[in-house]
Amino acid sequence: MLRVGLTGGIGAGKSTVARCFAALGAVVVDADVLAREVVAPGTAGWHAVVERFGPGVLTPDGELDRPALGRLVFTDPAARRDLNAVVHPLVAARREELVAAAPVDAVVVEDVPLLVETGMAPRFPLVVVVHADVTERVRRLVEDRGMSEGDARARVGAQAGDDERLAAADVVLDNPRRAAGSPDPLPAAVEDLWRDRLVPFERNLRERRVAAPRPRGGIRAQQQRVARLVARVAHAAGVGDRAVEPVDAAVLRGAPVEDVVELQLTVPSTADVARLEEVLAAAGFPRVVGEGDGALHGSADPGSPARLHVRVAGSPDRR
């Protein structure tokens, strides 16, 4: 199973991409759908929201008045935190239930609007960001969803900025404004991504196979890729980012870019090397071979070749 995080700023086109993935056979877990489910009338989430915000956030038939609630929380950071404290744990629990029920060979696409804001990106072996610039997203919210420009800008401003979101992306699907009558580029882009990267990535994970290296380009892109891989390995291993470092740290200082990122994870003992084998494999790094007291893992992602040296503290340094 491959778990893919899908996100994008409001109005970017994330829902279109999710529908494309579903049509290709992905198991799509939509956080917005789950967020509605966990606050349906009579649920524990519904009671908690009404207790915090009062009956003014209900429609006459007892449903949550989502536009009214949205106006409250998107202009009040404290209210937004309170709402998130109710909804996010309930959504997370339901999401894990659905993922656990997916087939072992599934590509599970988890549609999470606030994936970056909630620090979830390192949990996924691959993150896809749907991108459109702020001006275009505001236009879509006003023209397509009937929001006022003030409400639209408040919604956009409550989310992560473009730079932060793009830094978390392994894949960026651009969705700019199109001329009238021009085709939507997203379905073809999603199909290419599915065929060329996600399907082989899932197969590699299931078969514990490392992907062959492919050329990469661009110092800045490489810096961001290294940072994402470090955060991903650290999260999977349950350690701080300082326990994971590039074997050739010069790559972060602007040295020539290599095709394969080399990382080193330092652990306390050989028992930790064994304990982390399956954990790292699930995060996208199946084991290749033993290395003295440690082990060599490799990336199963055909679009992001990497080697991960798991080293016991005090043993010879791979660098």
GROMACS .gro file of N, CA and C in nm, residues 23-155:
model
  399
   23ALA      N    1  -1.103   0.795  -1.027
   23ALA     CA    2  -1.138   0.733  -1.154
   23ALA      C    3  -1.030   0.636  -1.202
   24LEU      N    4  -0.905   0.660  -1.163
   24LEU     CA    5  -0.794   0.573  -1.202
   24LEU      C    6  -0.781   0.450  -1.112
   25GLY      N    7  -0.855   0.447  -1.001
   25GLY     CA    8  -0.853   0.331  -0.913
   25GLY      C    9  -0.797   0.356  -0.775
   26ALA      N   10  -0.761   0.479  -0.744
   26ALA     CA   11  -0.711   0.509  -0.610
   26ALA      C   12  -0.823   0.499  -0.507
   27VAL      N   13  -0.786   0.465  -0.384
   27VAL     CA   14  -0.877   0.477  -0.271
   27VAL      C   15  -0.860   0.618  -0.217
   28VAL      N   16  -0.961   0.701  -0.236
   28VAL     CA   17  -0.952   0.841  -0.194
   28VAL      C   18  -1.020   0.858  -0.059
   29VAL      N   19  -0.945   0.913   0.035
   29VAL     CA   20  -0.998   0.944   0.168
   29VAL      C   21  -1.001   1.095   0.180
   30ASP      N   22  -1.120   1.151   0.180
   30ASP     CA   23  -1.140   1.296   0.172
   30ASP      C   24  -1.164   1.352   0.312
   31ALA      N   25  -1.068   1.433   0.359
   31ALA     CA   26  -1.081   1.489   0.494
   31ALA      C   27  -1.202   1.579   0.508
   32ASP      N   28  -1.241   1.650   0.401
   32ASP     CA   29  -1.360   1.736   0.409
   32ASP      C   30  -1.486   1.654   0.429
   33VAL      N   31  -1.495   1.541   0.358
   33VAL     CA   32  -1.610   1.452   0.376
   33VAL      C   33  -1.614   1.399   0.519
   34LEU      N   34  -1.497   1.358   0.568
   34LEU     CA   35  -1.491   1.305   0.705
   34LEU      C   36  -1.524   1.414   0.807
   35ALA      N   37  -1.481   1.537   0.777
   35ALA     CA   38  -1.509   1.648   0.870
   35ALA      C   39  -1.659   1.673   0.882
   36ARG      N   40  -1.733   1.649   0.774
   36ARG     CA   41  -1.879   1.660   0.781
   36ARG      C   42  -1.938   1.542   0.857
   37GLU      N   43  -1.883   1.425   0.832
   37GLU     CA   44  -1.934   1.303   0.895
   37GLU      C   45  -1.923   1.309   1.047
   38VAL      N   46  -1.809   1.359   1.097
   38VAL     CA   47  -1.787   1.353   1.242
   38VAL      C   48  -1.861   1.461   1.319
   39VAL      N   49  -1.924   1.557   1.247
   39VAL     CA   50  -2.005   1.658   1.316
   39VAL      C   51  -2.151   1.651   1.268
   40ALA      N   52  -2.193   1.537   1.217
   40ALA     CA   53  -2.333   1.519   1.178
   40ALA      C   54  -2.421   1.533   1.302
   41PRO      N   55  -2.544   1.577   1.286
   41PRO     CA   56  -2.631   1.598   1.403
   41PRO      C   57  -2.638   1.476   1.495
   42GLY      N   58  -2.620   1.503   1.623
   42GLY     CA   59  -2.628   1.397   1.723
   42GLY      C   60  -2.497   1.331   1.758
   43THR      N   61  -2.393   1.356   1.678
   43THR     CA   62  -2.263   1.295   1.708
   43THR      C   63  -2.194   1.372   1.821
   44ALA      N   64  -2.090   1.308   1.876
   44ALA     CA   65  -2.013   1.375   1.981
   44ALA      C   66  -1.949   1.503   1.929
   45GLY      N   67  -1.903   1.500   1.804
   45GLY     CA   68  -1.844   1.619   1.745
   45GLY      C   69  -1.944   1.733   1.733
   46TRP      N   70  -2.065   1.701   1.690
   46TRP     CA   71  -2.171   1.802   1.678
   46TRP      C   72  -2.197   1.868   1.814
   47HIS      N   73  -2.212   1.787   1.918
   47HIS     CA   74  -2.238   1.841   2.051
   47HIS      C   75  -2.123   1.932   2.097
   48ALA      N   76  -2.000   1.891   2.068
   48ALA     CA   77  -1.885   1.971   2.112
   48ALA      C   78  -1.880   2.105   2.039
   49VAL      N   79  -1.912   2.106   1.910
   49VAL     CA   80  -1.911   2.232   1.834
   49VAL      C   81  -2.021   2.326   1.883
   50VAL      N   82  -2.140   2.273   1.905
   50VAL     CA   83  -2.250   2.357   1.952
   50VAL      C   84  -2.221   2.412   2.091
   51GLU      N   85  -2.161   2.330   2.177
   51GLU     CA   86  -2.126   2.377   2.311
   51GLU      C   87  -2.028   2.492   2.305
   52ARG      N   88  -1.931   2.484   2.212
   52ARG     CA   89  -1.830   2.589   2.203
   52ARG      C   90  -1.882   2.715   2.133
   53PHE      N   91  -1.960   2.700   2.026
   53PHE     CA   92  -1.995   2.816   1.944
   53PHE      C   93  -2.141   2.860   1.958
   54GLY      N   94  -2.222   2.778   2.023
   54GLY     CA   95  -2.359   2.818   2.046
   54GLY      C   96  -2.454   2.778   1.935
   55PRO      N   97  -2.586   2.791   1.960
   55PRO     CA   98  -2.686   2.749   1.862
   55PRO      C   99  -2.689   2.834   1.736
   56GLY      N  100  -2.620   2.946   1.736
   56GLY     CA  101  -2.616   3.031   1.617
   56GLY      C  102  -2.544   2.969   1.499
   57VAL      N  103  -2.472   2.858   1.521
   57VAL     CA  104  -2.403   2.791   1.410
   57VAL      C  105  -2.485   2.674   1.356
   58LEU      N  106  -2.616   2.670   1.392
   58LEU     CA  107  -2.705   2.564   1.343
   58LEU      C  108  -2.806   2.619   1.245
   59THR      N  109  -2.842   2.537   1.147
   59THR     CA  110  -2.952   2.570   1.057
   59THR      C  111  -3.084   2.537   1.129
   60PRO      N  112  -3.198   2.580   1.075
   60PRO     CA  113  -3.327   2.549   1.141
   60PRO      C  114  -3.352   2.399   1.159
   61ASP      N  115  -3.292   2.315   1.073
   61ASP     CA  116  -3.316   2.171   1.088
   61ASP      C  117  -3.209   2.101   1.170
   62GLY      N  118  -3.121   2.178   1.236
   62GLY     CA  119  -3.025   2.121   1.329
   62GLY      C  120  -2.891   2.083   1.271
   63GLU      N  121  -2.873   2.105   1.140
   63GLU     CA  122  -2.742   2.081   1.080
   63GLU      C  123  -2.649   2.196   1.117
   64LEU      N  124  -2.516   2.169   1.110
   64LEU     CA  125  -2.424   2.281   1.127
   64LEU      C  126  -2.436   2.374   1.008
   65ASP      N  127  -2.444   2.502   1.035
   65ASP     CA  128  -2.445   2.604   0.930
   65ASP      C  129  -2.299   2.633   0.895
   66ARG      N  130  -2.246   2.561   0.798
   66ARG     CA  131  -2.103   2.569   0.770
   66ARG      C  132  -2.058   2.707   0.723
   67PRO      N  133  -2.135   2.778   0.638
   67PRO     CA  134  -2.093   2.914   0.604
   67PRO      C  135  -2.083   3.005   0.725
   68ALA      N  136  -2.182   2.995   0.817
   68ALA     CA  137  -2.178   3.079   0.937
   68ALA      C  138  -2.060   3.043   1.025
   69LEU      N  139  -2.036   2.914   1.041
   69LEU     CA  140  -1.923   2.869   1.121
   69LEU      C  141  -1.792   2.912   1.056
   70GLY      N  142  -1.787   2.901   0.922
   70GLY     CA  143  -1.667   2.942   0.850
   70GLY      C  144  -1.635   3.088   0.870
   71ARG      N  145  -1.737   3.173   0.866
   71ARG     CA  146  -1.714   3.317   0.886
   71ARG      C  147  -1.658   3.344   1.025
   72LEU      N  148  -1.701   3.267   1.122
   72LEU     CA  149  -1.649   3.284   1.258
   72LEU      C  150  -1.502   3.246   1.268
   73VAL      N  151  -1.470   3.126   1.220
   73VAL     CA  152  -1.336   3.073   1.248
   73VAL      C  153  -1.229   3.129   1.156
   74PHE      N  154  -1.266   3.172   1.034
   74PHE     CA  155  -1.163   3.221   0.943
   74PHE      C  156  -1.124   3.365   0.971
   75THR      N  157  -1.192   3.430   1.062
   75THR     CA  158  -1.152   3.565   1.103
   75THR      C  159  -1.107   3.569   1.248
   76ASP      N  160  -1.108   3.455   1.315
   76ASP     CA  161  -1.072   3.449   1.458
   76ASP      C  162  -0.981   3.328   1.481
   77PRO      N  163  -0.849   3.350   1.491
   77PRO     CA  164  -0.756   3.237   1.506
   77PRO      C  165  -0.785   3.151   1.628
   78ALA      N  166  -0.829   3.212   1.740
   78ALA     CA  167  -0.858   3.132   1.859
   78ALA      C  168  -0.978   3.041   1.835
   79ALA      N  169  -1.081   3.094   1.767
   79ALA     CA  170  -1.198   3.012   1.736
   79ALA      C  171  -1.162   2.899   1.641
   80ARG      N  172  -1.075   2.930   1.546
   80ARG     CA  173  -1.031   2.826   1.451
   80ARG      C  174  -0.956   2.715   1.523
   81ARG      N  175  -0.871   2.753   1.618
   81ARG     CA  176  -0.798   2.651   1.696
   81ARG      C  177  -0.895   2.564   1.776
   82ASP      N  178  -0.996   2.627   1.832
   82ASP     CA  179  -1.093   2.550   1.910
   82ASP      C  180  -1.170   2.452   1.821
   83LEU      N  181  -1.210   2.497   1.702
   83LEU     CA  182  -1.281   2.407   1.611
   83LEU      C  183  -1.191   2.292   1.567
   84ASN      N  184  -1.067   2.324   1.535
   84ASN     CA  185  -0.973   2.220   1.493
   84ASN      C  186  -0.949   2.118   1.604
   85ALA      N  187  -0.947   2.166   1.729
   85ALA     CA  188  -0.924   2.075   1.842
   85ALA      C  189  -1.037   1.974   1.857
   86VAL      N  190  -1.156   2.011   1.812
   86VAL     CA  191  -1.269   1.917   1.815
   86VAL      C  192  -1.264   1.824   1.695
   87VAL      N  193  -1.248   1.881   1.576
   87VAL     CA  194  -1.268   1.805   1.452
   87VAL      C  195  -1.147   1.720   1.413
   88HIS      N  196  -1.027   1.775   1.426
   88HIS     CA  197  -0.909   1.704   1.373
   88HIS      C  198  -0.887   1.566   1.435
   89PRO      N  199  -0.896   1.549   1.567
   89PRO     CA  200  -0.876   1.414   1.621
   89PRO      C  201  -0.981   1.314   1.574
   90LEU      N  202  -1.106   1.360   1.559
   90LEU     CA  203  -1.212   1.272   1.512
   90LEU      C  204  -1.189   1.232   1.367
   91VAL      N  205  -1.148   1.328   1.285
   91VAL     CA  206  -1.118   1.299   1.144
   91VAL      C  207  -1.000   1.203   1.133
   92ALA      N  208  -0.895   1.226   1.212
   92ALA     CA  209  -0.777   1.141   1.206
   92ALA      C  210  -0.810   0.996   1.240
   93ALA      N  211  -0.893   0.978   1.342
   93ALA     CA  212  -0.930   0.841   1.381
   93ALA      C  213  -1.011   0.772   1.272
   94ARG      N  214  -1.105   0.846   1.212
   94ARG     CA  215  -1.186   0.787   1.105
   94ARG      C  216  -1.101   0.759   0.981
   95ARG      N  217  -1.007   0.849   0.952
   95ARG     CA  218  -0.918   0.829   0.837
   95ARG      C  219  -0.838   0.701   0.852
   96GLU      N  220  -0.784   0.677   0.971
   96GLU     CA  221  -0.704   0.556   0.992
   96GLU      C  222  -0.789   0.430   0.977
   97GLU      N  223  -0.916   0.436   1.017
   97GLU     CA  224  -1.005   0.322   0.997
   97GLU      C  225  -1.020   0.290   0.848
   98LEU      N  226  -1.040   0.394   0.767
   98LEU     CA  227  -1.060   0.373   0.623
   98LEU      C  228  -0.933   0.324   0.556
   99VAL      N  229  -0.817   0.377   0.596
   99VAL     CA  230  -0.690   0.333   0.538
   99VAL      C  231  -0.665   0.186   0.573
  100ALA      N  232  -0.694   0.149   0.697
  100ALA     CA  233  -0.672   0.010   0.740
  100ALA      C  234  -0.759  -0.087   0.661
  101ALA      N  235  -0.873  -0.041   0.613
  101ALA     CA  236  -0.964  -0.128   0.538
  101ALA      C  237  -0.930  -0.136   0.390
  102ALA      N  238  -0.834  -0.057   0.342
  102ALA     CA  239  -0.799  -0.057   0.199
  102ALA      C  240  -0.721  -0.183   0.163
  103PRO      N  241  -0.728  -0.227   0.037
  103PRO     CA  242  -0.651  -0.345  -0.007
  103PRO      C  243  -0.501  -0.324   0.011
  104VAL      N  244  -0.428  -0.434   0.025
  104VAL     CA  245  -0.284  -0.425   0.051
  104VAL      C  246  -0.209  -0.365  -0.067
  105ASP      N  247  -0.266  -0.371  -0.189
  105ASP     CA  248  -0.198  -0.317  -0.306
  105ASP      C  249  -0.258  -0.183  -0.349
  106ALA      N  250  -0.327  -0.116  -0.258
  106ALA     CA  251  -0.395   0.009  -0.294
  106ALA      C  252  -0.298   0.126  -0.297
  107VAL      N  253  -0.330   0.223  -0.383
  107VAL     CA  254  -0.275   0.357  -0.371
  107VAL      C  255  -0.382   0.439  -0.300
  108VAL      N  256  -0.353   0.478  -0.176
  108VAL     CA  257  -0.449   0.553  -0.095
  108VAL      C  258  -0.414   0.700  -0.102
  109VAL      N  259  -0.502   0.779  -0.160
  109VAL     CA  260  -0.481   0.923  -0.171
  109VAL      C  261  -0.561   0.991  -0.062
  110GLU      N  262  -0.491   1.055   0.029
  110GLU     CA  263  -0.556   1.120   0.143
  110GLU      C  264  -0.564   1.271   0.116
  111ASP      N  265  -0.684   1.314   0.087
  111ASP     CA  266  -0.712   1.453   0.051
  111ASP      C  267  -0.724   1.534   0.180
  112VAL      N  268  -0.620   1.612   0.211
  112VAL     CA  269  -0.613   1.684   0.339
  112VAL      C  270  -0.587   1.832   0.311
  113PRO      N  271  -0.689   1.918   0.318
  113PRO     CA  272  -0.668   2.060   0.289
  113PRO      C  273  -0.559   2.125   0.373
  114LEU      N  274  -0.551   2.089   0.502
  114LEU     CA  275  -0.454   2.153   0.592
  114LEU      C  276  -0.335   2.061   0.621
  115LEU      N  277  -0.295   1.984   0.524
  115LEU     CA  278  -0.185   1.889   0.542
  115LEU      C  279  -0.057   1.960   0.588
  116VAL      N  280  -0.025   2.073   0.524
  116VAL     CA  281   0.097   2.146   0.559
  116VAL      C  282   0.079   2.217   0.693
  117GLU      N  283  -0.035   2.282   0.712
  117GLU     CA  284  -0.058   2.359   0.834
  117GLU      C  285  -0.054   2.272   0.959
  118THR      N  286  -0.097   2.147   0.948
  118THR     CA  287  -0.101   2.057   1.063
  118THR      C  288   0.026   1.973   1.077
  119GLY      N  289   0.126   1.999   0.993
  119GLY     CA  290   0.253   1.928   1.004
  119GLY      C  291   0.248   1.782   0.963
  120MET      N  292   0.151   1.746   0.878
  120MET     CA  293   0.132   1.605   0.842
  120MET      C  294   0.220   1.558   0.727
  121ALA      N  295   0.283   1.649   0.654
  121ALA     CA  296   0.354   1.610   0.532
  121ALA      C  297   0.456   1.497   0.552
  122PRO      N  298   0.537   1.499   0.659
  122PRO     CA  299   0.637   1.392   0.674
  122PRO      C  300   0.577   1.254   0.697
  123ARG      N  301   0.447   1.245   0.724
  123ARG     CA  302   0.385   1.115   0.747
  123ARG      C  303   0.364   1.036   0.617
  124PHE      N  304   0.373   1.106   0.504
  124PHE     CA  305   0.341   1.042   0.376
  124PHE      C  306   0.468   1.014   0.296
  125PRO      N  307   0.476   0.897   0.232
  125PRO     CA  308   0.589   0.871   0.143
  125PRO      C  309   0.595   0.965   0.023
  126LEU      N  310   0.481   1.026  -0.011
  126LEU     CA  311   0.479   1.120  -0.123
  126LEU      C  312   0.366   1.221  -0.101
  127VAL      N  313   0.396   1.348  -0.131
  127VAL     CA  314   0.298   1.455  -0.115
  127VAL      C  315   0.277   1.523  -0.250
  128VAL      N  316   0.150   1.536  -0.290
  128VAL     CA  317   0.112   1.604  -0.413
  128VAL      C  318   0.042   1.734  -0.377
  129VAL      N  319   0.088   1.844  -0.437
  129VAL     CA  320   0.027   1.975  -0.413
  129VAL      C  321  -0.033   2.025  -0.544
  130VAL      N  322  -0.160   2.064  -0.538
  130VAL     CA  323  -0.225   2.129  -0.651
  130VAL      C  324  -0.209   2.279  -0.631
  131HIS      N  325  -0.159   2.347  -0.734
  131HIS     CA  326  -0.118   2.487  -0.717
  131HIS      C  327  -0.185   2.579  -0.818
  132ALA      N  328  -0.235   2.690  -0.767
  132ALA     CA  329  -0.276   2.804  -0.849
  132ALA      C  330  -0.243   2.929  -0.769
  133ASP      N  331  -0.209   3.038  -0.834
  133ASP     CA  332  -0.168   3.155  -0.757
  133ASP      C  333  -0.287   3.216  -0.682
  134VAL      N  334  -0.254   3.301  -0.586
  134VAL     CA  335  -0.355   3.354  -0.494
  134VAL      C  336  -0.464   3.431  -0.569
  135THR      N  337  -0.424   3.513  -0.665
  135THR     CA  338  -0.522   3.593  -0.739
  135THR      C  339  -0.625   3.505  -0.809
  136GLU      N  340  -0.577   3.397  -0.870
  136GLU     CA  341  -0.668   3.306  -0.940
  136GLU      C  342  -0.758   3.231  -0.843
  137ARG      N  343  -0.704   3.192  -0.730
  137ARG     CA  344  -0.788   3.122  -0.633
  137ARG      C  345  -0.897   3.212  -0.577
  138VAL      N  346  -0.863   3.338  -0.548
  138VAL     CA  347  -0.965   3.432  -0.501
  138VAL      C  348  -1.072   3.451  -0.607
  139ARG      N  349  -1.032   3.465  -0.734
  139ARG     CA  350  -1.129   3.480  -0.842
  139ARG      C  351  -1.225   3.362  -0.848
  140ARG      N  352  -1.172   3.240  -0.836
  140ARG     CA  353  -1.257   3.121  -0.841
  140ARG      C  354  -1.355   3.118  -0.724
  141LEU      N  355  -1.307   3.154  -0.606
  141LEU     CA  356  -1.395   3.152  -0.489
  141LEU      C  357  -1.509   3.252  -0.503
  142VAL      N  358  -1.478   3.367  -0.562
  142VAL     CA  359  -1.581   3.471  -0.580
  142VAL      C  360  -1.677   3.433  -0.692
  143GLU      N  361  -1.622   3.392  -0.808
  143GLU     CA  362  -1.706   3.368  -0.925
  143GLU      C  363  -1.775   3.232  -0.922
  144ASP      N  364  -1.706   3.130  -0.869
  144ASP     CA  365  -1.761   2.995  -0.874
  144ASP      C  366  -1.836   2.956  -0.747
  145ARG      N  367  -1.797   3.012  -0.633
  145ARG     CA  368  -1.859   2.973  -0.507
  145ARG      C  369  -1.944   3.084  -0.445
  146GLY      N  370  -1.944   3.200  -0.507
  146GLY     CA  371  -2.031   3.307  -0.459
  146GLY      C  372  -1.984   3.377  -0.333
  147MET      N  373  -1.857   3.364  -0.297
  147MET     CA  374  -1.806   3.434  -0.179
  147MET      C  375  -1.783   3.581  -0.210
  148SER      N  376  -1.786   3.662  -0.107
  148SER     CA  377  -1.739   3.799  -0.123
  148SER      C  378  -1.587   3.796  -0.134
  149GLU      N  379  -1.530   3.898  -0.191
  149GLU     CA  380  -1.383   3.900  -0.203
  149GLU      C  381  -1.318   3.900  -0.066
  150GLY      N  382  -1.380   3.969   0.030
  150GLY     CA  383  -1.323   3.971   0.165
  150GLY      C  384  -1.321   3.833   0.227
  151ASP      N  385  -1.432   3.758   0.214
  151ASP     CA  386  -1.437   3.622   0.268
  151ASP      C  387  -1.334   3.534   0.198
  152ALA      N  388  -1.325   3.548   0.065
  152ALA     CA  389  -1.231   3.465  -0.011
  152ALA      C  390  -1.088   3.490   0.035
  153ARG      N  391  -1.053   3.616   0.051
  153ARG     CA  392  -0.915   3.646   0.093
  153ARG      C  393  -0.890   3.600   0.237
  154ALA      N  394  -0.991   3.605   0.321
  154ALA     CA  395  -0.976   3.556   0.458
  154ALA      C  396  -0.951   3.405   0.458
  155ARG      N  397  -1.024   3.333   0.374
  155ARG     CA  398  -1.004   3.188   0.365
  155ARG      C  399  -0.863   3.155   0.316
   0.00000   0.00000   0.00000
